[in-house]
């Protein structure tokens, strides 16, 4: 089978040079830097391939002079099968900041090649993934003069800062984006070179709690009289979870569904290198001494209440005896399917009120529901078969532990979203020396071609 | 009476110029700045007055090249009464840092006079207090050629950073410092211009708690697996006090004694401007809705467990989704008489162990026992009578809410320590625009003269 697939004649040289071209544009969304420039370059790339491409904007951008980065929209209609299925590739052209710069061995925006590896910010996340998809379409147009199904692209510029405008784009340009299947922006390939086909993302509710004491930090001899806001925050937080990490807010788990037997079987069969993971993060055990299936279930199914930040008073060396005037906690709750961020926020508000913490101010910073495609969705099998043809094997995962705007796609487009791609699991995304493996970029390009072909010939 | 006291002919002009001279030396102990220079200037001042003066050092200073500031020792033997009583003035020549500099209306080290006020860092705390005492001795030597009792001075250079070496100085030079009565470095004068004669200081145990998670901050999608040290600190802290601020550590209050009936009466009679205090600190109520006597008792008798600092993870704007690798809390416990900082530290260690927080590291930063002179000590009455003669009235306070090295003096010198001085209660010590009231410096100088005369004629 693999010899057959190797005959899929893709343009590896073009793949590398296109990826280098994109890496060289430092499109760091956290700094609102070079975003439109990068989007325009992608439009040009698409046009050269034969993809109809344009930049989409949100109206309020022009009005408010707030710079919302454009979305790249690309489209190729199938000449032979214009009323057939439509596949939408979701990707992003923005990247994480390159800091800390001194830990890079090569320039983060250079695209240096070293053997099988190409280094640079975005090499894997997500410029490398995008290029494999562009090259797959190029393959069809160059070799067959047509695509067997309709293809669309949505490439956004705010993924690394929370995709705050994606739902507005999806609403405004709904007709353009309509599709039968969405291929998600990335997919991991594990140590044994098996692609992980992931069917979901967790949701997120991010809040900030603040407590106010005296109008300024005061000498702590007055702690007998003046309420300490750090104690208020500590006391409030301690009512929110028990010692096992179980969230104690009323009805928090009310809508959470158990896994089906079939889902359970899939979770069980997923490989997970516990020792490798512990070594990577310098820990000797998991929370609650989780092991085996418990670890994998937690990553997929467990809602969390995590303290991302905690701050009050003096944090320098030695002693300073003050009763602080302010205390702050940043909390992120990961959500699983059926949990509504707005409802969970209300429950948190009620919890604090009912426990006597009316004085604590709660600010909602971000809310995003979990998205998940059903295991028995018919596209899952087609994609898995395609991946197996190219990689020999693959892994199905019910959900990633991370968060992305998958819910918006599923909810607004009513289409399944499936995550598959070419990001090697240790390719240091978000970190210094991010790289992509050229062999995996090639294989992934072939995998995308396979997926498109197989969708066209399947009775979906 | 007051007309009689006004005839005590003190050198106001010299008082002001000497104070200006000292303010102009920025002896900031937090920065180890100009300390020896200031100490030498005081030795010169003392010598000009006729006080035998020298600088004392700790040996390990020379050996370790750690700069421990010298102590100024001053002494005047009474010619007429060399075997009579000895009074030791305890003061300090170091000052708090002047920051924030932009909030000063005059140069913090200028000594600017504006009507009745002299501005500058140290104007009240503690250079102003020291100068009143020097001028009192000058009065005796100039007008009578003798002091009626033996006088000693101990002027240290580390009070503002915790007096870490004072007990070593007291031990090494014990014979020099032996005294029958110690007049403490400062004393407040309230809004109605009544001096507050305070007989004690609270103690302090200052610790830092740290918890460690993964070897680096990790993406919070992993919070299901990796223990969050911020939760460990929050959970540990929440076991330490209840919602009313009562400390839950076993035996914490074991050695705390109730006030005697007499002490209770004194606490009750002490004035306290609740509304003024609330306004000053921008609060609408006191902890546990304390009122009246409760407020005053808390300040004097209540041990506290105060969070001075709390830090973990991300404290910038917006959202960052991490599980922090570290969390830290700085806690200061104010102690009352009979509580031993070393014993209380052990109790805290045991508490954390017994509650399952063996993973939390505890570092002791500072420990100092409370010091208190008995209300019925015979010197109290003499000093109160002296203050009443000069100020018309005075207030006795069993203890300040603050901390100072009084325990070391009481313990090592076996002498009562009484706090009386000329620091106006709103004179902004430790803050921008610190000032001293010239009228109160004059009155306080007369009060010191009165105290010395009255000790010499009392049958103590």
mmCIF file of N, CA and C in Angstrom, chain B residues 282-343:
data_model
loop_
_atom_site.group_PDB
_atom_site.id
_atom_site.type_symbol
_atom_site.label_atom_id
_atom_site.label_comp_id
_atom_site.label_asym_id
_atom_site.label_seq_id
_atom_site.Cartn_x
_atom_site.Cartn_y
_atom_site.Cartn_z
ATOM 1 N N UNK B 282 -10.044 54.361 54.435
ATOM 2 C CA UNK B 282 -11.038 54.082 53.401
ATOM 3 C C UNK B 282 -11.832 52.801 53.629
ATOM 4 N N UNK B 283 -12.178 52.526 54.885
ATOM 5 C CA UNK B 283 -12.979 51.331 55.164
ATOM 6 C C UNK B 283 -14.270 51.737 55.849
ATOM 7 N N UNK B 284 -15.293 50.882 55.727
ATOM 8 C CA UNK B 284 -16.594 51.240 56.306
ATOM 9 C C UNK B 284 -16.838 50.543 57.631
ATOM 10 N N UNK B 285 -16.112 49.443 57.876
ATOM 11 C CA UNK B 285 -16.281 48.769 59.177
ATOM 12 C C UNK B 285 -15.007 48.001 59.530
ATOM 13 N N UNK B 286 -14.915 47.643 60.806
ATOM 14 C CA UNK B 286 -13.772 46.846 61.243
ATOM 15 C C UNK B 286 -14.094 45.363 61.122
ATOM 16 N N UNK B 287 -13.066 44.555 61.114
ATOM 17 C CA UNK B 287 -13.234 43.091 61.104
ATOM 18 C C UNK B 287 -14.188 42.666 62.214
ATOM 19 N N UNK B 288 -15.053 41.718 61.915
ATOM 20 C CA UNK B 288 -16.033 41.196 62.882
ATOM 21 C C UNK B 288 -16.900 42.298 63.499
ATOM 22 N N UNK B 289 -17.030 43.410 62.751
ATOM 23 C CA UNK B 289 -17.812 44.543 63.246
ATOM 24 C C UNK B 289 -17.382 45.030 64.624
ATOM 25 N N UNK B 290 -16.093 44.946 64.892
ATOM 26 C CA UNK B 290 -15.575 45.397 66.192
ATOM 27 C C UNK B 290 -15.947 46.862 66.432
ATOM 28 N N UNK B 291 -16.218 47.155 67.695
ATOM 29 C CA UNK B 291 -16.566 48.532 68.080
ATOM 30 C C UNK B 291 -16.002 48.799 69.470
ATOM 31 N N UNK B 292 -15.819 50.078 69.776
ATOM 32 C CA UNK B 292 -15.498 50.510 71.134
ATOM 33 C C UNK B 292 -14.341 49.764 71.754
ATOM 34 N N UNK B 293 -14.595 49.163 72.908
ATOM 35 C CA UNK B 293 -13.530 48.489 73.636
ATOM 36 C C UNK B 293 -12.927 47.348 72.816
ATOM 37 N N UNK B 294 -13.766 46.692 71.989
ATOM 38 C CA UNK B 294 -13.296 45.577 71.166
ATOM 39 C C UNK B 294 -12.157 45.989 70.261
ATOM 40 N N UNK B 295 -12.269 47.180 69.700
ATOM 41 C CA UNK B 295 -11.225 47.699 68.808
ATOM 42 C C UNK B 295 -9.913 47.829 69.568
ATOM 43 N N UNK B 296 -9.976 48.457 70.742
ATOM 44 C CA UNK B 296 -8.763 48.724 71.496
ATOM 45 C C UNK B 296 -8.148 47.434 72.032
ATOM 46 N N UNK B 297 -8.999 46.504 72.453
ATOM 47 C CA UNK B 297 -8.481 45.221 72.931
ATOM 48 C C UNK B 297 -7.788 44.465 71.813
ATOM 49 N N UNK B 298 -8.383 44.513 70.612
ATOM 50 C CA UNK B 298 -7.790 43.797 69.478
ATOM 51 C C UNK B 298 -6.392 44.328 69.185
ATOM 52 N N UNK B 299 -6.278 45.654 69.148
ATOM 53 C CA UNK B 299 -4.976 46.254 68.842
ATOM 54 C C UNK B 299 -3.914 45.828 69.845
ATOM 55 N N UNK B 300 -4.304 45.707 71.095
ATOM 56 C CA UNK B 300 -3.341 45.429 72.154
ATOM 57 C C UNK B 300 -3.130 43.929 72.378
ATOM 58 N N UNK B 301 -4.227 43.158 72.344
ATOM 59 C CA UNK B 301 -4.157 41.776 72.852
ATOM 60 C C UNK B 301 -4.323 40.696 71.803
ATOM 61 N N UNK B 302 -4.686 41.030 70.570
ATOM 62 C CA UNK B 302 -5.067 39.972 69.648
ATOM 63 C C UNK B 302 -3.874 39.525 68.800
ATOM 64 N N UNK B 303 -3.502 38.248 68.887
ATOM 65 C CA UNK B 303 -2.498 37.723 67.942
ATOM 66 C C UNK B 303 -3.135 37.697 66.550
ATOM 67 N N UNK B 304 -2.338 37.891 65.507
ATOM 68 C CA UNK B 304 -2.900 37.861 64.159
ATOM 69 C C UNK B 304 -2.131 36.874 63.282
ATOM 70 N N UNK B 305 -2.796 36.479 62.200
ATOM 71 C CA UNK B 305 -2.165 35.713 61.129
ATOM 72 C C UNK B 305 -2.531 36.466 59.855
ATOM 73 N N UNK B 306 -1.587 37.235 59.357
ATOM 74 C CA UNK B 306 -1.835 38.158 58.255
ATOM 75 C C UNK B 306 -1.093 37.697 57.001
ATOM 76 N N UNK B 307 -1.774 37.702 55.860
ATOM 77 C CA UNK B 307 -1.096 37.425 54.591
ATOM 78 C C UNK B 307 -0.500 38.737 54.090
ATOM 79 N N UNK B 308 0.832 38.819 54.105
ATOM 80 C CA UNK B 308 1.494 40.031 53.601
ATOM 81 C C UNK B 308 1.724 39.947 52.109
ATOM 82 N N UNK B 309 1.820 38.727 51.608
ATOM 83 C CA UNK B 309 2.065 38.557 50.172
ATOM 84 C C UNK B 309 1.620 37.192 49.700
ATOM 85 N N UNK B 310 1.184 37.154 48.450
ATOM 86 C CA UNK B 310 0.647 35.931 47.858
ATOM 87 C C UNK B 310 1.023 36.002 46.397
ATOM 88 N N UNK B 311 1.650 34.940 45.863
ATOM 89 C CA UNK B 311 2.057 35.050 44.474
ATOM 90 C C UNK B 311 2.147 33.694 43.805
ATOM 91 N N UNK B 312 1.526 33.611 42.641
ATOM 92 C CA UNK B 312 1.646 32.409 41.818
ATOM 93 C C UNK B 312 1.209 32.732 40.395
ATOM 94 N N UNK B 313 1.920 32.180 39.430
ATOM 95 C CA UNK B 313 1.487 32.229 38.041
ATOM 96 C C UNK B 313 1.419 33.607 37.435
ATOM 97 N N UNK B 314 0.361 33.838 36.690
ATOM 98 C CA UNK B 314 0.244 35.014 35.829
ATOM 99 C C UNK B 314 -0.579 36.102 36.506
ATOM 100 N N UNK B 315 -0.029 37.329 36.538
ATOM 101 C CA UNK B 315 -0.784 38.410 37.169
ATOM 102 C C UNK B 315 -1.005 39.582 36.223
ATOM 103 N N UNK B 316 -0.668 39.423 34.948
ATOM 104 C CA UNK B 316 -0.857 40.506 33.985
ATOM 105 C C UNK B 316 -2.300 40.641 33.545
ATOM 106 N N UNK B 317 -2.538 41.487 32.556
ATOM 107 C CA UNK B 317 -3.918 41.674 32.088
ATOM 108 C C UNK B 317 -4.406 40.470 31.284
ATOM 109 N N UNK B 318 -5.713 40.302 31.229
ATOM 110 C CA UNK B 318 -6.318 39.279 30.385
ATOM 111 C C UNK B 318 -6.054 37.858 30.851
ATOM 112 N N UNK B 319 -6.103 36.942 29.904
ATOM 113 C CA UNK B 319 -6.064 35.519 30.232
ATOM 114 C C UNK B 319 -4.745 34.894 29.838
ATOM 115 N N UNK B 320 -4.188 34.097 30.716
ATOM 116 C CA UNK B 320 -3.107 33.190 30.329
ATOM 117 C C UNK B 320 -3.455 31.874 30.998
ATOM 118 N N UNK B 321 -3.509 30.814 30.202
ATOM 119 C CA UNK B 321 -4.008 29.547 30.732
ATOM 120 C C UNK B 321 -2.848 28.635 31.097
ATOM 121 N N UNK B 322 -2.359 28.822 32.317
ATOM 122 C CA UNK B 322 -1.251 27.987 32.791
ATOM 123 C C UNK B 322 -1.582 27.375 34.143
ATOM 124 N N UNK B 323 -0.926 26.246 34.407
ATOM 125 C CA UNK B 323 -0.864 25.705 35.754
ATOM 126 C C UNK B 323 0.525 26.068 36.254
ATOM 127 N N UNK B 324 0.585 26.968 37.268
ATOM 128 C CA UNK B 324 1.888 27.508 37.670
ATOM 129 C C UNK B 324 2.779 26.422 38.274
ATOM 130 N N UNK B 325 4.085 26.656 38.186
ATOM 131 C CA UNK B 325 5.030 25.696 38.756
ATOM 132 C C UNK B 325 5.291 25.986 40.237
ATOM 133 N N UNK B 326 5.007 27.203 40.664
ATOM 134 C CA UNK B 326 5.336 27.628 42.039
ATOM 135 C C UNK B 326 4.239 28.496 42.623
ATOM 136 N N UNK B 327 4.108 28.438 43.937
ATOM 137 C CA UNK B 327 3.227 29.383 44.626
ATOM 138 C C UNK B 327 3.882 29.759 45.946
ATOM 139 N N UNK B 328 3.644 30.993 46.382
ATOM 140 C CA UNK B 328 4.322 31.500 47.566
ATOM 141 C C UNK B 328 3.371 32.351 48.401
ATOM 142 N N UNK B 329 3.474 32.226 49.703
ATOM 143 C CA UNK B 329 2.720 33.116 50.599
ATOM 144 C C UNK B 329 3.663 33.624 51.678
ATOM 145 N N UNK B 330 3.566 34.918 51.975
ATOM 146 C CA UNK B 330 4.298 35.500 53.097
ATOM 147 C C UNK B 330 3.291 35.797 54.204
ATOM 148 N N UNK B 331 3.579 35.282 55.375
ATOM 149 C CA UNK B 331 2.641 35.403 56.484
ATOM 150 C C UNK B 331 3.321 36.081 57.652
ATOM 151 N N UNK B 332 2.673 37.085 58.226
ATOM 152 C CA UNK B 332 3.202 37.592 59.493
ATOM 153 C C UNK B 332 2.198 37.380 60.609
ATOM 154 N N UNK B 333 2.710 36.783 61.650
ATOM 155 C CA UNK B 333 1.926 36.536 62.857
ATOM 156 C C UNK B 333 2.360 37.565 63.898
ATOM 157 N N UNK B 334 1.447 38.399 64.361
ATOM 158 C CA UNK B 334 1.782 39.261 65.500
ATOM 159 C C UNK B 334 1.570 38.441 66.771
ATOM 160 N N UNK B 335 2.505 38.565 67.669
ATOM 161 C CA UNK B 335 2.464 37.783 68.903
ATOM 162 C C UNK B 335 2.239 38.693 70.102
ATOM 163 N N UNK B 336 1.646 38.157 71.156
ATOM 164 C CA UNK B 336 1.451 38.922 72.393
ATOM 165 C C UNK B 336 2.347 38.302 73.463
ATOM 166 N N UNK B 337 2.462 38.950 74.624
ATOM 167 C CA UNK B 337 3.411 38.456 75.624
ATOM 168 C C UNK B 337 3.221 36.966 75.953
ATOM 169 N N UNK B 338 4.322 36.309 76.246
ATOM 170 C CA UNK B 338 4.424 34.883 76.582
ATOM 171 C C UNK B 338 4.418 33.951 75.382
ATOM 172 N N UNK B 339 4.195 34.477 74.177
ATOM 173 C CA UNK B 339 4.277 33.627 72.991
ATOM 174 C C UNK B 339 5.732 33.650 72.516
ATOM 175 N N UNK B 340 6.323 32.466 72.401
ATOM 176 C CA UNK B 340 7.720 32.341 71.981
ATOM 177 C C UNK B 340 7.753 32.089 70.468
ATOM 178 N N UNK B 341 8.392 32.978 69.693
ATOM 179 C CA UNK B 341 8.375 32.813 68.223
ATOM 180 C C UNK B 341 8.861 31.419 67.790
ATOM 181 N N UNK B 342 9.869 30.870 68.488
ATOM 182 C CA UNK B 342 10.395 29.555 68.098
ATOM 183 C C UNK B 342 9.365 28.458 68.342
ATOM 184 N N UNK B 343 8.677 28.556 69.464
ATOM 185 C CA UNK B 343 7.641 27.560 69.786
ATOM 186 C C UNK B 343 6.480 27.678 68.798
#
